[in-house]
Coordinates of C-alpha atoms in Angstrom, one line a residue:
M1 CA -33.7 -137.5 -178.6
L2 CA -33.8 -139.1 -175.1
A3 CA -31.1 -136.7 -173.9
T4 CA -33.0 -133.7 -175.1
A5 CA -36.2 -134.9 -173.5
K6 CA -34.3 -135.3 -170.2
L7 CA -32.9 -131.8 -170.5
L8 CA -36.3 -130.3 -171.3
L9 CA -37.9 -132.2 -168.3
T10 CA -35.1 -131.1 -166.0
T11 CA -35.4 -127.4 -166.9
F12 CA -39.2 -127.5 -166.9
V13 CA -39.3 -129.1 -163.4
G14 CA -36.5 -126.8 -162.2
F15 CA -38.4 -123.7 -163.1
I16 CA -41.6 -125.0 -161.5
V17 CA -40.0 -126.0 -158.2
I18 CA -37.9 -122.9 -157.8
D19 CA -40.6 -120.5 -159.0
Y20 CA -43.1 -122.1 -156.7
V21 CA -40.9 -121.6 -153.6
W22 CA -40.2 -118.0 -154.7
L23 CA -43.9 -117.0 -155.4
N24 CA -45.5 -118.9 -152.6
F25 CA -43.1 -118.4 -149.7
V26 CA -40.1 -116.0 -150.3
A27 CA -41.7 -113.1 -152.2
K28 CA -45.4 -113.9 -151.9
K29 CA -46.4 -110.8 -149.9
F30 CA -44.4 -108.5 -152.3
Y31 CA -46.0 -109.9 -155.5
I32 CA -49.5 -109.9 -154.0
E33 CA -49.2 -106.3 -152.9
Q34 CA -47.6 -105.2 -156.2
M35 CA -50.1 -107.1 -158.4
S36 CA -53.2 -106.3 -156.3
E37 CA -54.7 -104.3 -159.2
V38 CA -54.0 -106.7 -162.0
G39 CA -53.2 -110.1 -160.6
R40 CA -55.4 -113.2 -160.3
I41 CA -55.5 -113.1 -156.6
Q42 CA -58.3 -114.5 -154.3
N43 CA -58.3 -114.4 -150.6
G44 CA -54.6 -113.5 -150.5
E45 CA -53.6 -116.4 -152.8
F46 CA -52.5 -116.5 -156.4
K47 CA -55.0 -118.3 -158.6
P48 CA -53.1 -118.5 -162.0
I49 CA -54.5 -120.2 -165.1
I50 CA -52.4 -123.4 -164.8
W51 CA -52.3 -124.3 -168.4
A52 CA -50.9 -120.9 -169.3
A53 CA -48.3 -121.2 -166.6
I54 CA -47.3 -124.6 -167.9
I55 CA -46.8 -123.1 -171.4
V56 CA -44.6 -120.4 -169.9
Y57 CA -42.3 -123.0 -168.3
I58 CA -42.3 -125.1 -171.4
L59 CA -41.2 -122.1 -173.5
L60 CA -38.5 -121.2 -171.0
A61 CA -37.2 -124.8 -171.0
L62 CA -37.2 -124.8 -174.8
G63 CA -35.2 -121.6 -174.8
I64 CA -32.6 -122.9 -172.5
V65 CA -32.2 -126.2 -174.2
Y66 CA -32.2 -125.0 -177.8
F67 CA -30.6 -121.5 -177.5
I68 CA -28.4 -121.4 -174.4
L69 CA -27.0 -124.9 -173.8
P70 CA -25.6 -125.2 -177.4
Q71 CA -23.7 -122.0 -176.8
I72 CA -21.9 -123.3 -173.7
E73 CA -18.5 -124.9 -174.3
P74 CA -17.6 -128.1 -172.4
G75 CA -15.7 -127.3 -169.3
Q76 CA -17.1 -123.7 -169.0
G77 CA -17.2 -122.6 -165.4
F78 CA -20.2 -122.4 -163.2
L79 CA -20.3 -118.6 -163.3
Q80 CA -20.1 -118.4 -167.1
V81 CA -22.9 -120.9 -167.4
F82 CA -25.0 -119.0 -164.8
L83 CA -24.4 -115.7 -166.6
C84 CA -25.4 -117.1 -170.0
G85 CA -28.7 -118.3 -168.5
A86 CA -29.2 -115.2 -166.5
F87 CA -28.8 -113.0 -169.6
F88 CA -31.4 -115.1 -171.4
G89 CA -33.7 -114.8 -168.3
L90 CA -33.3 -111.1 -168.2
I91 CA -34.3 -110.8 -171.8
C92 CA -37.4 -113.1 -171.4
Y93 CA -38.6 -111.5 -168.2
G94 CA -37.7 -108.1 -169.4
V95 CA -39.9 -108.4 -172.5
Y96 CA -42.7 -109.5 -170.3
D97 CA -42.3 -106.9 -167.6
M98 CA -41.5 -104.0 -169.9
T99 CA -44.5 -104.9 -172.1
N100 CA -46.7 -104.9 -169.1
L101 CA -45.2 -101.6 -167.8
S102 CA -45.9 -100.0 -171.2
T103 CA -49.4 -101.3 -171.7
L104 CA -51.1 -101.8 -168.3
K105 CA -52.2 -99.0 -166.1
S106 CA -51.2 -100.7 -162.9
W107 CA -47.9 -102.5 -163.5
P108 CA -45.5 -101.0 -160.8
L109 CA -42.0 -100.3 -161.8
A110 CA -40.8 -101.9 -158.5
L111 CA -42.5 -105.1 -159.6
A112 CA -41.0 -105.0 -163.1
A113 CA -37.5 -104.4 -161.6
A114 CA -37.8 -107.2 -159.0
D115 CA -39.3 -109.6 -161.5
M116 CA -36.6 -109.0 -164.0
A117 CA -33.9 -109.6 -161.4
W118 CA -35.7 -112.8 -160.3
G119 CA -36.1 -113.9 -163.9
A120 CA -32.4 -113.5 -164.5
F121 CA -31.5 -115.3 -161.3
V122 CA -33.9 -118.3 -161.7
T123 CA -33.0 -118.8 -165.3
G124 CA -29.3 -118.7 -164.5
V125 CA -29.8 -121.3 -161.8
V126 CA -31.9 -123.6 -164.0
T127 CA -29.3 -123.3 -166.8
V128 CA -26.6 -124.4 -164.4
I129 CA -28.7 -127.4 -163.4
A130 CA -29.5 -128.2 -167.0
Q131 CA -25.8 -128.0 -168.0
Y132 CA -24.9 -130.3 -165.1
V133 CA -27.5 -132.9 -166.3
K134 CA -26.2 -132.5 -169.8
S135 CA -22.7 -133.3 -168.7
L136 CA -23.7 -136.6 -167.0

């Protein structure tokens, strides 16, 4: 039970830290431009509903801990672990982005593609971190 809680906390914090850097520094301008019609943006800054964002990160952490990590064999290489997580991230972010693309008037294809690529990458990285913590 304690080991599972540690993994959940690790993945939760990993997502928040990495996503924060991505959305507030690395790709901020791109996301604000792309989401100008539909995003919660005030004075050039994202203003998300924090409780909803926390639920997203909890759900992603649960997915990694309960669906991805159990599929990883002990001793699997870094690349294989990353790819397992990245595939899960592509599915999760793909469902979100393709749903938005299909239902919202102003969800740009460029945003969907970039966000899906980012989702695959960040989920792959967080999966590697979680697998490392699990192995300790």
